[in-house]
Coordinates of C-alpha atoms and ligand atoms in Angstrom, one line a residue:
Chain M
M27 CA 0.0 0.0 0.0
A28 CA 1.5 3.3 -1.1
A29 CA 1.1 6.3 1.0
P30 CA -0.8 9.3 -0.3
V31 CA 1.3 11.6 -2.4
S32 CA 1.0 15.4 -2.5
V33 CA 2.0 16.9 -5.9
H34 CA 1.9 20.4 -7.3
L35 CA 0.4 20.4 -10.8
E36 CA 0.7 23.4 -13.2
F37 CA -0.9 23.8 -16.6
G38 CA 0.2 26.4 -19.1
G39 CA 0.4 27.6 -22.7
G40 CA -3.4 27.1 -23.1
A41 CA -3.6 23.7 -21.5
E42 CA -5.2 25.4 -18.5
L43 CA -8.3 26.1 -20.7
L44 CA -9.2 22.4 -20.3
F45 CA -9.1 22.9 -16.6
D46 CA -11.5 25.8 -16.2
G47 CA -8.7 28.2 -16.7
V48 CA -7.1 27.2 -13.4
K49 CA -3.3 27.1 -13.8
E50 CA -2.1 25.7 -10.5
H51 CA -3.5 22.7 -8.6
H52 CA -2.2 21.4 -5.3
V53 CA -3.5 17.8 -5.1
T54 CA -3.1 14.9 -2.8
L55 CA -3.3 11.6 -4.5
P56 CA -5.0 9.0 -2.2
S57 CA -3.3 6.0 -0.9
Q58 CA -3.6 3.0 -3.3
P59 CA -2.2 -0.5 -3.7
E60 CA 0.5 0.3 -6.3
P61 CA 2.8 3.3 -6.2
W62 CA 1.8 6.5 -8.0
G63 CA 3.5 6.9 -11.4
M64 CA 2.9 9.4 -14.2
R65 CA 0.7 6.8 -15.9
Q66 CA -1.6 6.7 -13.0
L67 CA -1.4 10.4 -12.5
L68 CA -2.7 11.0 -16.0
V69 CA -5.7 8.8 -15.4
W70 CA -6.3 10.5 -12.1
I71 CA -6.2 14.0 -13.8
Q72 CA -8.6 12.8 -16.5
R73 CA -11.1 11.6 -13.9
N74 CA -10.8 14.3 -11.4
L75 CA -9.5 17.6 -12.9
L76 CA -10.1 17.6 -16.6
K77 CA -13.2 19.6 -17.4
E78 CA -13.6 19.0 -21.1
R79 CA -12.3 17.5 -24.3
P80 CA -10.0 14.8 -22.9
E81 CA -8.7 14.1 -26.4
L82 CA -7.0 17.5 -26.4
F83 CA -5.0 16.5 -23.4
V84 CA -4.4 12.8 -23.5
Q85 CA -3.9 10.4 -26.4
G86 CA -3.9 6.7 -25.6
D87 CA -2.4 6.5 -22.1
S88 CA 0.1 9.4 -22.6
V89 CA -0.3 13.1 -23.1
R90 CA -1.1 14.4 -26.5
P91 CA 1.9 15.2 -28.7
G92 CA 2.7 18.9 -28.5
I93 CA 2.2 19.0 -24.7
L94 CA 5.5 19.5 -22.9
V95 CA 5.8 17.8 -19.5
L96 CA 8.3 18.9 -17.0
I97 CA 8.8 17.0 -13.8
N98 CA 10.6 19.1 -11.2
D99 CA 11.6 21.4 -14.1
A100 CA 13.2 18.6 -16.1
D101 CA 11.9 17.3 -19.4
W102 CA 10.0 14.2 -18.6
E103 CA 11.5 12.4 -21.6
L104 CA 14.6 12.2 -19.5
M105 CA 12.8 10.9 -16.4
G106 CA 11.2 7.8 -17.8
E107 CA 8.0 9.5 -19.0
L108 CA 5.0 7.3 -18.0
D109 CA 7.1 5.1 -15.8
Y110 CA 8.4 7.9 -13.5
Q111 CA 7.3 7.3 -9.9
L112 CA 6.0 10.3 -8.3
Q113 CA 7.6 11.5 -5.0
D114 CA 5.9 13.6 -2.4
Q115 CA 6.0 17.3 -3.2
D116 CA 6.9 16.7 -6.9
N117 CA 6.2 19.5 -9.3
V118 CA 4.6 18.5 -12.6
V119 CA 4.1 21.0 -15.3
F120 CA 2.1 20.5 -18.5
I121 CA 2.6 23.2 -21.1
S122 CA 0.8 23.1 -24.4
T123 CA 3.2 24.1 -27.2
L124 CA 0.5 23.9 -29.9
H125 CA -0.3 27.1 -31.9
G126 CA 2.1 29.5 -30.2
G127 CA 2.3 32.6 -32.3
Chain W
M222 CA 18.2 21.8 -12.8
F223 CA 16.6 22.4 -16.1
L224 CA 17.3 19.8 -18.6
F225 CA 17.7 20.2 -22.3
F226 CA 16.2 18.3 -25.1
I227 CA 19.1 16.5 -26.4
S228 CA 18.0 16.0 -29.9
E229 CA 17.4 19.7 -30.3
L230 CA 20.7 20.7 -28.8
K231 CA 22.4 18.2 -31.0
D232 CA 20.8 19.8 -34.0
A233 CA 21.8 23.2 -32.7
V234 CA 25.4 22.1 -32.4
R235 CA 25.3 20.8 -35.9
V236 CA 24.0 24.0 -37.2
R237 CA 26.2 26.3 -35.2
H238 CA 29.2 24.3 -34.8
S239 CA 31.4 27.2 -35.6
C240 CA 29.7 29.5 -33.1
P241 CA 32.3 29.9 -30.3
L242 CA 29.8 31.3 -27.8
F243 CA 27.5 28.3 -28.2
V244 CA 30.2 25.7 -28.0
K245 CA 31.6 27.5 -24.9
C246 CA 28.1 27.4 -23.5
L247 CA 27.8 23.7 -24.1
Q248 CA 31.2 23.0 -22.7
K249 CA 30.3 24.9 -19.6
M250 CA 27.3 22.8 -19.1
C251 CA 29.3 19.6 -19.5
Q252 CA 32.0 20.8 -17.1
M253 CA 29.4 21.6 -14.6
Q254 CA 27.9 18.2 -14.9
R255 CA 31.1 16.3 -14.8
G256 CA 32.1 18.2 -11.6
A257 CA 28.9 16.9 -9.9
G258 CA 29.0 13.5 -11.4
S259 CA 30.6 11.6 -8.7
S260 CA 28.4 12.9 -5.9
S261 CA 26.8 10.2 -3.7
D262 CA 24.0 12.5 -2.7
P263 CA 20.8 10.8 -3.8
C264 CA 19.3 14.1 -4.7
R265 CA 22.1 14.6 -7.2
R266 CA 21.3 11.4 -9.1
P267 CA 22.0 11.8 -12.8
L268 CA 18.9 12.5 -14.7
L269 CA 20.2 12.2 -18.1
Q270 CA 22.9 10.4 -20.0
V271 CA 23.9 12.4 -23.0
R272 CA 23.8 10.2 -26.0
P273 CA 27.1 9.3 -27.5
T274 CA 26.2 11.1 -30.7
W275 CA 26.9 14.4 -28.9
E276 CA 29.1 16.2 -31.2
V277 CA 31.0 18.8 -29.2
G278 CA 33.7 16.4 -28.4
A279 CA 32.8 16.2 -24.7
P280 CA 32.4 12.7 -23.3
P281 CA 29.0 11.6 -22.2
C282 CA 27.9 13.5 -19.2
S283 CA 24.8 14.1 -17.3
F284 CA 22.7 16.8 -15.8
F285 CA 21.8 16.8 -12.2
N286 CA 18.6 17.7 -10.5
E287 CA 19.2 19.9 -7.6
S288 CA 15.7 21.1 -7.1
R289 CA 15.4 19.2 -3.8
T290 CA 18.8 19.9 -2.4
G291 CA 18.1 23.6 -2.2
S292 CA 21.7 24.5 -2.7
G293 CA 20.9 26.0 -6.1
S294 CA 24.3 26.7 -7.3
C295 CA 24.3 24.3 -10.2
C296 CA 20.7 25.2 -10.9
L297 CA 21.7 28.8 -11.3
S298 CA 24.4 28.1 -13.8
V299 CA 22.2 25.9 -16.0
R300 CA 19.6 28.6 -15.9
S301 CA 22.0 31.3 -16.9
C302 CA 23.5 29.0 -19.5
F303 CA 20.1 28.4 -21.0
R304 CA 19.4 32.1 -21.0
E305 CA 22.8 32.7 -22.6
Y306 CA 22.1 30.1 -25.2
F307 CA 18.6 31.5 -26.0
T308 CA 19.8 35.1 -26.1
H309 CA 22.8 34.2 -28.2
K310 CA 20.6 32.4 -30.8
F311 CA 18.2 35.4 -30.9
R312 CA 20.9 37.9 -31.3
A313 CA 22.8 35.8 -33.9
M314 CA 19.6 35.6 -35.9
L315 CA 19.2 39.3 -36.0
G316 CA 22.9 40.0 -36.3
K317 CA 23.9 37.7 -39.1
T318 CA 21.5 39.2 -41.5
R319 CA 22.2 42.8 -40.7
L320 CA 18.7 43.5 -41.8
I321 CA 17.8 46.0 -39.1
F322 CA 20.0 49.1 -38.9
P323 CA 20.7 51.2 -35.8
G324 CA 18.0 53.6 -35.0
E325 CA 15.4 51.9 -37.2
K326 CA 11.8 51.8 -36.0
V327 CA 10.8 48.2 -35.6
L328 CA 7.3 47.0 -34.8
L329 CA 6.9 43.8 -32.9
A330 CA 3.7 41.9 -33.5
V331 CA 2.8 40.4 -30.2
S332 CA -0.2 38.1 -30.0
G333 CA 0.4 37.3 -26.4
G334 CA 1.2 33.7 -27.2
P335 CA 4.4 32.0 -26.1
S336 CA 6.6 32.7 -29.1
S337 CA 5.9 36.4 -29.5
S338 CA 6.0 37.0 -25.8
A339 CA 9.5 35.4 -25.6
M340 CA 10.5 37.6 -28.5
L341 CA 9.3 40.7 -26.6
S342 CA 11.2 39.5 -23.5
Q343 CA 14.4 39.1 -25.6
V344 CA 14.1 42.6 -27.1
Q345 CA 13.5 44.1 -23.7
Q346 CA 16.6 42.4 -22.4
G347 CA 18.6 43.4 -25.4
L348 CA 17.8 47.1 -24.9
G349 CA 18.8 46.9 -21.3
Q350 CA 22.2 45.4 -22.1
S351 CA 25.5 47.2 -21.7
A352 CA 26.4 49.5 -24.6
Q353 CA 28.5 46.9 -26.4
K354 CA 25.7 44.3 -26.7
K355 CA 22.8 46.6 -26.8
L356 CA 20.2 46.3 -29.5
R357 CA 20.1 49.5 -31.3
F358 CA 16.7 49.7 -32.9
L359 CA 13.6 51.5 -31.6
P360 CA 10.9 49.0 -30.8
G361 CA 7.1 49.5 -30.7
L362 CA 4.5 46.9 -30.0
V363 CA 1.3 46.1 -31.9
H364 CA -1.4 43.7 -30.9
I365 CA -4.4 42.9 -33.1
D366 CA -7.4 42.1 -31.1
E367 CA -9.2 39.4 -33.0
G368 CA -11.9 38.8 -30.4
G369 CA -14.5 40.1 -32.8
A370 CA -13.7 37.5 -35.4
L371 CA -13.8 34.8 -32.8
G372 CA -17.1 35.9 -31.5
L373 CA -15.9 36.7 -28.0
S374 CA -18.0 38.9 -25.8
L375 CA -17.1 42.5 -25.3
G376 CA -16.2 41.8 -21.6
E377 CA -14.0 38.9 -22.6
R378 CA -12.2 41.0 -25.2
Q379 CA -11.6 43.8 -22.7
R380 CA -10.2 41.4 -20.2
L381 CA -7.7 39.9 -22.6
V382 CA -6.7 43.3 -23.9
S383 CA -6.1 44.7 -20.4
E384 CA -4.0 41.7 -19.6
L385 CA -1.9 42.4 -22.6
K386 CA -1.7 46.1 -21.9
A387 CA -0.3 45.4 -18.5
I388 CA 2.5 43.4 -20.1
F389 CA 3.1 46.1 -22.7
Q390 CA 3.2 48.8 -20.1
T391 CA 5.9 47.1 -18.1
S392 CA 8.0 47.0 -21.3
G393 CA 8.0 50.7 -21.6
F394 CA 7.7 50.6 -25.4
P395 CA 5.0 52.5 -27.3
F396 CA 2.2 50.1 -28.1
H397 CA -0.8 49.9 -30.2
V398 CA -3.8 47.6 -29.6
I399 CA -5.9 47.5 -32.7
P400 CA -9.2 45.7 -33.1
L401 CA -9.3 43.6 -36.2
E402 CA -12.5 45.4 -37.2
Q403 CA -10.2 48.2 -38.4
V404 CA -9.3 46.1 -41.4
L405 CA -12.7 47.1 -42.8
D406 CA -11.6 50.7 -43.1
L407 CA -8.2 50.2 -44.7
P408 CA -7.2 52.2 -47.7
T409 CA -6.4 50.4 -51.0
S410 CA -2.8 51.1 -50.3
A411 CA -2.8 48.1 -47.9
V412 CA -2.9 45.7 -50.8
N413 CA -0.3 47.5 -52.9
T414 CA 3.4 47.1 -52.8
T415 CA 5.1 50.4 -52.0
P416 CA 8.7 50.8 -53.1
P417 CA 11.0 51.2 -50.1
S418 CA 12.2 54.7 -50.2
S419 CA 13.5 55.9 -46.9
D420 CA 12.5 59.6 -47.2
R421 CA 9.1 59.2 -48.8
A422 CA 7.1 56.4 -47.2
P423 CA 6.5 57.7 -43.7
D424 CA 5.2 61.1 -44.8
C425 CA 2.6 60.0 -47.2
Y426 CA 1.1 57.7 -44.7
K427 CA 1.2 60.0 -41.8
A428 CA -1.8 61.8 -43.1
A429 CA -3.8 58.7 -43.1
G430 CA -2.8 57.6 -39.6
D431 CA -4.8 58.7 -36.6
G432 CA -2.5 60.7 -34.4
G433 CA 0.7 59.1 -35.3
E434 CA 2.6 60.9 -32.6
L435 CA 4.8 58.6 -30.6
Q436 CA 4.9 58.9 -26.9
Q437 CA 7.3 56.8 -25.1
G438 CA 5.8 53.9 -23.2
G439 CA 2.1 54.4 -23.6
A440 CA -0.9 53.3 -25.5
L441 CA -1.8 55.5 -28.4
A442 CA -5.2 56.9 -29.2
E443 CA -7.3 53.8 -29.2
P444 CA -9.8 53.1 -31.9
S445 CA -13.1 52.0 -30.5
V446 CA -15.1 49.2 -31.9
H447 CA -18.6 49.6 -33.1
E448 CA -21.0 46.7 -32.9
A449 CA -21.9 47.1 -36.6
Q450 CA -18.2 46.7 -37.5
T451 CA -17.9 43.5 -35.5
R452 CA -21.0 42.2 -37.3
S453 CA -19.6 42.9 -40.7
L454 CA -16.4 41.2 -39.7
Q455 CA -18.3 38.2 -38.6
Q456 CA -20.3 38.2 -41.8
L457 CA -17.1 38.3 -43.8
L458 CA -15.6 35.4 -41.9
G459 CA -18.9 33.6 -41.9
S460 CA -19.0 33.7 -45.7
A461 CA -16.0 31.3 -45.7
T462 CA -17.6 27.9 -45.7
T463 CA -14.6 25.9 -44.5
L464 CA -12.4 26.4 -41.4
T465 CA -9.4 26.2 -43.7
A466 CA -10.6 29.2 -45.8
K467 CA -11.6 31.1 -42.7
E468 CA -8.1 30.7 -41.3
E469 CA -6.5 31.8 -44.5
L470 CA -8.8 34.8 -44.8
L471 CA -8.1 35.8 -41.2
R472 CA -4.4 35.5 -41.8
T473 CA -4.6 37.7 -44.9
L474 CA -6.6 40.3 -43.1
R475 CA -4.3 40.3 -40.2
Q476 CA -1.3 40.8 -42.5
H477 CA -3.0 43.8 -44.3
L478 CA -3.8 45.4 -41.0
L479 CA -0.3 44.9 -39.6
V480 CA 1.3 46.3 -42.7
H481 CA -1.0 49.3 -42.7
E482 CA -0.2 49.9 -39.0
A483 CA 3.5 49.7 -39.6
R484 CA 3.2 52.1 -42.5
T485 CA 1.1 54.7 -40.8
R486 CA 3.3 54.7 -37.8
G487 CA 6.5 54.9 -39.8
Y488 CA 7.9 51.5 -38.9
S489 CA 10.0 49.8 -41.7
K490 CA 10.3 46.4 -40.1
L491 CA 7.7 44.2 -38.6
L492 CA 8.9 41.4 -36.3
L493 CA 6.8 38.3 -36.3
G494 CA 7.2 35.7 -33.5
E495 CA 6.8 32.6 -35.5
S496 CA 8.8 29.7 -34.1
C497 CA 10.5 27.0 -36.0
T498 CA 7.7 24.6 -35.1
R499 CA 5.1 27.1 -36.2
L500 CA 6.9 27.6 -39.5
A501 CA 7.2 23.9 -40.1
V502 CA 3.5 23.6 -39.7
R503 CA 3.0 26.6 -42.0
L504 CA 5.3 25.1 -44.6
L505 CA 3.3 21.9 -44.7
T506 CA 0.1 23.9 -44.7
C507 CA 1.4 26.0 -47.6
V508 CA 2.1 22.9 -49.6
S509 CA -1.3 21.5 -48.9
L510 CA -3.0 24.8 -49.8
G511 CA -1.3 25.2 -53.1
R512 CA 1.0 27.9 -51.9
G513 CA 4.1 26.1 -52.9
A514 CA 5.3 29.1 -55.0
H515 CA 5.1 31.3 -51.9
L516 CA 6.8 29.1 -49.4
A517 CA 10.0 31.1 -49.2
Q518 CA 8.1 34.3 -48.5
D519 CA 5.6 32.7 -46.1
T520 CA 8.3 31.0 -44.0
G521 CA 11.6 32.7 -44.7
F522 CA 13.6 34.9 -42.3
S523 CA 12.5 38.1 -44.1
D524 CA 9.7 38.8 -46.5
C525 CA 9.6 42.0 -48.5
R526 CA 6.5 41.5 -50.5
F527 CA 5.0 44.7 -49.2
G528 CA 8.0 46.8 -50.3
D529 CA 8.4 49.4 -47.7
V530 CA 7.6 47.2 -44.7
T531 CA 9.7 44.1 -44.3
F532 CA 8.5 41.1 -42.3
V533 CA 11.2 39.6 -40.1
R534 CA 10.9 36.3 -38.2
P535 CA 13.7 36.3 -35.6
M536 CA 12.2 33.4 -33.7
R537 CA 12.4 31.0 -36.5
E538 CA 15.3 29.0 -35.1
F539 CA 13.5 28.3 -31.8
S540 CA 11.3 25.3 -31.4
A541 CA 8.1 25.6 -29.6
K542 CA 9.5 23.5 -26.8
E543 CA 12.5 25.7 -26.2
I544 CA 10.2 28.7 -26.1
A545 CA 7.9 27.0 -23.7
V546 CA 10.8 26.1 -21.4
Y547 CA 12.2 29.6 -21.6
N548 CA 8.9 31.2 -20.7
H549 CA 8.4 28.8 -17.9
M550 CA 12.0 29.2 -16.6
F551 CA 12.0 33.0 -16.7
R552 CA 8.4 33.5 -15.9
V553 CA 7.7 35.3 -19.2
P554 CA 4.1 36.5 -19.0
T555 CA 1.9 35.2 -21.8
V556 CA -1.8 35.6 -22.5
V557 CA -3.8 32.7 -23.8
I558 CA -5.8 34.2 -26.6
P559 CA -8.3 31.8 -28.1
S560 CA -8.0 31.3 -31.9
L561 CA -10.2 29.8 -34.5
E562 CA -8.4 26.5 -34.0
T563 CA -8.7 26.5 -30.2
K564 CA -10.4 23.3 -29.0
T565 CA -11.2 22.2 -32.6
L566 CA -10.7 18.6 -33.7
E567 CA -7.6 17.6 -35.5
K568 CA -9.2 17.3 -38.9
A569 CA -11.1 20.5 -38.7
S570 CA -8.8 22.3 -41.1
I571 CA -5.7 21.8 -43.1
Q572 CA -3.8 24.1 -40.8
R573 CA -4.9 22.1 -37.8
L574 CA -4.1 18.8 -39.5
S575 CA -0.6 19.9 -40.4
E576 CA 0.0 21.0 -36.8
S577 CA -1.0 17.6 -35.3
F578 CA 1.0 15.9 -38.1
V579 CA 4.1 17.8 -37.2
S580 CA 3.8 17.4 -33.4
R581 CA 3.1 13.7 -33.7
L582 CA 6.0 13.1 -36.0
Q583 CA 8.2 15.3 -33.8
Q584 CA 7.3 12.9 -30.9
D585 CA 8.8 9.9 -32.7
F586 CA 11.4 11.6 -34.8
P587 CA 12.8 14.6 -32.8
S588 CA 14.5 16.1 -35.7
T589 CA 11.3 16.5 -37.8
V590 CA 10.9 20.2 -37.2
S591 CA 14.5 21.1 -37.9
T592 CA 14.5 19.0 -41.0
I593 CA 11.4 20.6 -42.4
Y594 CA 12.8 24.0 -41.3
R595 CA 16.0 23.5 -43.0
T596 CA 14.2 22.5 -46.2
S597 CA 12.5 25.9 -46.1
E598 CA 15.8 27.6 -45.7
K599 CA 17.0 26.1 -48.9
L600 CA 14.1 27.4 -50.9
Q601 CA 14.7 30.4 -53.0
T602 CA 12.0 32.6 -54.3
A603 CA 11.8 32.4 -58.0
G604 CA 10.0 35.7 -58.5
G605 CA 11.1 37.4 -55.3
G606 CA 11.8 40.7 -56.9
C607 CA 9.4 43.6 -57.2
C608 CA 7.2 43.1 -60.1
E609 CA 4.3 45.4 -61.1
E610 CA 1.1 45.2 -59.1
D611 CA -0.8 43.4 -61.9
G612 CA 1.5 40.6 -61.4
R613 CA 0.7 40.3 -57.7
C614 CA -2.1 38.5 -55.9
L615 CA -4.7 40.9 -54.6
L616 CA -4.9 39.2 -51.3
C617 CA -1.5 37.8 -50.3
L618 CA 0.6 40.1 -52.5
C619 CA 2.8 37.2 -53.7
S620 CA 3.6 37.2 -57.4
L621 CA 0.9 35.4 -59.4
D622 CA 1.6 31.8 -60.1
T623 CA -1.5 31.3 -62.3
A624 CA 0.2 31.7 -65.7
A625 CA 1.2 28.0 -65.4
G626 CA 1.1 25.7 -68.3
K627 CA -1.7 23.3 -69.4
A628 CA -0.5 20.4 -67.3
S629 CA -0.6 22.4 -64.1
A630 CA -2.7 21.6 -61.0
L631 CA -4.6 24.8 -61.7
Q632 CA -5.7 23.7 -65.2
A633 CA -6.5 20.3 -63.9
R634 CA -8.7 21.7 -61.2
L635 CA -10.5 24.0 -63.6
I636 CA -11.0 21.2 -66.1
S637 CA -12.4 18.8 -63.5
E638 CA -14.7 21.6 -62.3
Q639 CA -16.0 22.0 -65.8
L640 CA -16.4 18.3 -66.3
C641 CA -18.4 18.0 -63.1
C642 CA -20.7 20.8 -64.2
Q643 CA -21.5 19.2 -67.6
K644 CA -24.9 17.8 -68.1
P645 CA -24.6 14.1 -67.3
A646 CA -26.2 13.0 -70.5
G647 CA -24.5 15.4 -72.8
T648 CA -21.2 15.0 -74.5
V649 CA -18.3 16.1 -72.5
K650 CA -16.3 18.9 -73.9
V651 CA -13.1 20.1 -72.4
E652 CA -12.5 23.8 -73.1
P653 CA -8.9 24.6 -72.7
S654 CA -9.5 28.2 -71.8
P655 CA -12.0 28.0 -68.9
P656 CA -13.4 30.8 -67.0
A657 CA -11.9 31.0 -63.5
G658 CA -15.2 30.6 -61.9
P659 CA -15.5 27.8 -59.4
C660 CA -18.7 25.9 -59.1
C661 CA -19.0 23.0 -56.8
S662 CA -18.6 24.5 -53.4
S663 CA -21.5 23.3 -51.4
A664 CA -22.7 26.8 -50.7
D665 CA -23.5 27.4 -54.4
G666 CA -26.1 24.8 -54.5
E667 CA -26.1 21.1 -55.5
C668 CA -23.8 20.9 -58.4
G669 CA -24.2 17.8 -60.5
S670 CA -27.0 16.3 -58.5
A671 CA -29.6 18.8 -59.8
A672 CA -31.1 18.3 -63.2
G673 CA -29.5 21.3 -64.7
G674 CA -26.0 20.7 -63.5
A675 CA -24.5 23.3 -65.8
V676 CA -26.6 26.1 -64.4
C677 CA -24.6 26.3 -61.2
C678 CA -21.5 27.3 -63.2
S679 CA -23.1 30.3 -64.7
S680 CA -24.9 31.3 -61.6
E681 CA -21.6 32.2 -60.1
A682 CA -21.5 35.9 -59.2
P683 CA -19.6 37.9 -61.8
E684 CA -17.7 39.8 -59.1
K685 CA -16.3 36.5 -57.8
K686 CA -15.1 35.6 -61.3
D687 CA -13.5 38.9 -61.8
L688 CA -11.8 38.6 -58.4
Q689 CA -10.5 35.1 -59.1
K690 CA -8.4 36.5 -62.0
L691 CA -6.5 38.8 -59.6
L692 CA -5.6 36.0 -57.2
C693 CA -2.8 33.5 -56.9
Y694 CA -3.7 29.8 -57.1
S695 CA -4.0 29.3 -53.4
C696 CA -6.1 32.5 -52.7
Q697 CA -8.3 31.3 -55.6
L698 CA -9.0 28.2 -53.6
T699 CA -9.8 30.2 -50.5
L700 CA -12.2 32.4 -52.5
R701 CA -13.7 29.3 -53.9
D702 CA -14.7 28.3 -50.4
M703 CA -16.5 31.6 -49.8
S704 CA -20.2 31.8 -50.4
S705 CA -20.0 35.4 -51.5
V706 CA -17.6 38.2 -52.0
A707 CA -20.1 40.9 -51.0
H708 CA -18.7 41.0 -47.4
L709 CA -15.1 41.5 -48.4
P710 CA -13.7 44.8 -47.1
Q711 CA -14.2 47.8 -49.3
Y712 CA -10.5 48.3 -49.9
I713 CA -10.2 44.9 -51.5
L714 CA -13.3 45.4 -53.7
T715 CA -12.3 48.9 -54.8
E716 CA -8.8 47.8 -55.6
A717 CA -10.2 44.8 -57.6
Q718 CA -12.3 47.2 -59.6
R719 CA -9.4 49.4 -60.2
R720 CA -7.2 46.6 -61.4
K721 CA -10.0 45.3 -63.6
R722 CA -10.4 48.7 -65.2
R723 CA -6.7 49.0 -65.7
S724 CA -6.4 45.6 -67.4
L725 CA -9.4 46.4 -69.6
M726 CA -7.8 49.7 -70.6
K727 CA -4.6 47.9 -71.3
D728 CA -6.4 45.4 -73.5
E729 CA -8.1 48.3 -75.4
I730 CA -4.8 50.1 -75.8
S731 CA -3.0 47.0 -77.0
E732 CA -5.7 46.4 -79.6
F733 CA -5.4 49.9 -80.7
L734 CA -1.6 49.6 -80.9
L735 CA -1.9 46.4 -82.9
E736 CA -4.3 47.9 -85.4
E737 CA -2.1 50.9 -85.9
E738 CA 0.9 48.7 -86.4
E739 CA -0.9 46.7 -89.0
G740 CA -2.1 49.8 -90.7
S741 CA 1.3 51.4 -90.8
S742 CA 3.2 48.4 -92.1
Ligands
LIG105 ZN1 26.2 29.2 -21.5
LIG106 ZN1 -2.6 34.9 -53.0

């Protein structure tokens, strides 16, 4: 049983529009049998935070191409992407890089 | 602390291998990483193994995440390194071309989006630099409020505009926020190329401008929006029956308004914040839209199709990702302005489709964008020089590409349009010199399905036919997707009339000349 994890989520570059325009979310992920990874976090976000048009945020079990993910300010591609295991007080940022003019 | 996107840096190294500052910058990062490499501190665990393809000659090294140690020294240097890298790239872009001369008035088109906001932040920084590195031009800011076209409420528009104004005010530059509705009142000069003559241009436009006096760091007399104007604008965009055509139309109108603003305020350069990713998308869009002939102008570093006002794209070497990280890292304020594409489906328009294609491909093949981008760099404009106005498209001002041969896509399209409009039972005749009138757009009625299939061809409004002749291939396609031309702004219609009269006159004269020639010989 994994302990609950508090993470700080941030949405930017227009991604916040899918979350009622709210950029920052402090959330506590409840205790669950397996540890919290990015994969589970995305599912949790979809179920609990995403207000509309999930296809504009997720694609398959990952984020939609064009959305940059930073875990503690590091590109998530370098952190194992979906397999990254969240630590308490992690900072996860989702920035949409689509149509930036 | 901040990590880089290896593939992109790798590309950057390849491109700028000779650039000493950049190589130094990379070496610094590598040194820093190597120094920290042996630490046993769990918080300093290596986050990234640099792939062996790294080309600076440095051995594989790794970056370290210090965000949880709180010591911050390493973090600071990576931050400043990234800033240095970003700034260097920006300055190199402006510097190597020597396009902007000291003291020149330069207008920055700022949409509030990430790329143009990063550009603004760079210019701000550049002007605050010590004398040696200082940027030496005089910047002004322009924002076009497109809320009317998007159907935003007045309150929403005001909110967005005031957010932007707050950003503009802190910059201290003069700024202009212009509602897109103003495009309806442009003079015909907006669709004409004006030769770049340094002493003449600003004067003749000053008269047309409303209070062109520049005051440092403030908004200039703001044009108010009337509801009726917003309605006409919406009618105009509403007459475009596809999202693709609507976006192209909006882009064209925006361009006209920007050029007009630059002219009336005496700016000779207009900086656009299009990123490399954006331009790769644009490039694919251009190809799909039949704008192949205009690729170099639409995506190049500079574009002088308007003559006296040159478009410059100083952000074209930055990927959207680099920009997003830069903005995030240095807290560059941006404003999320909805666009026609916001929250639309991937297949809603060609522009949208190109974007998702590029971002998907980029995901699997990280050098996609830079490859496409470099392709665009190699393109040279065939007819880039200034030709007379009759040879230019009325809407996009690129040189007309419609004089192509019989085997061209244009001819093929016209012939297939004709074929589909023939009576099904009748014999099919192909006329090699077809009228440029389109027919089968859904708005014009059911072509082919109705009994009198041929009728729809002739029912085409004559104004639309006349207008088609003045457009390039791609703009013809856009016009074809418009239900009517009646809502087009007056300056376009007036200029179309003028050009038509001129060409008629030319024909008459040439006939006369021919006759005389025959008589005399
Ligand atoms: Zn550096
Ligand atoms: Zn055109």
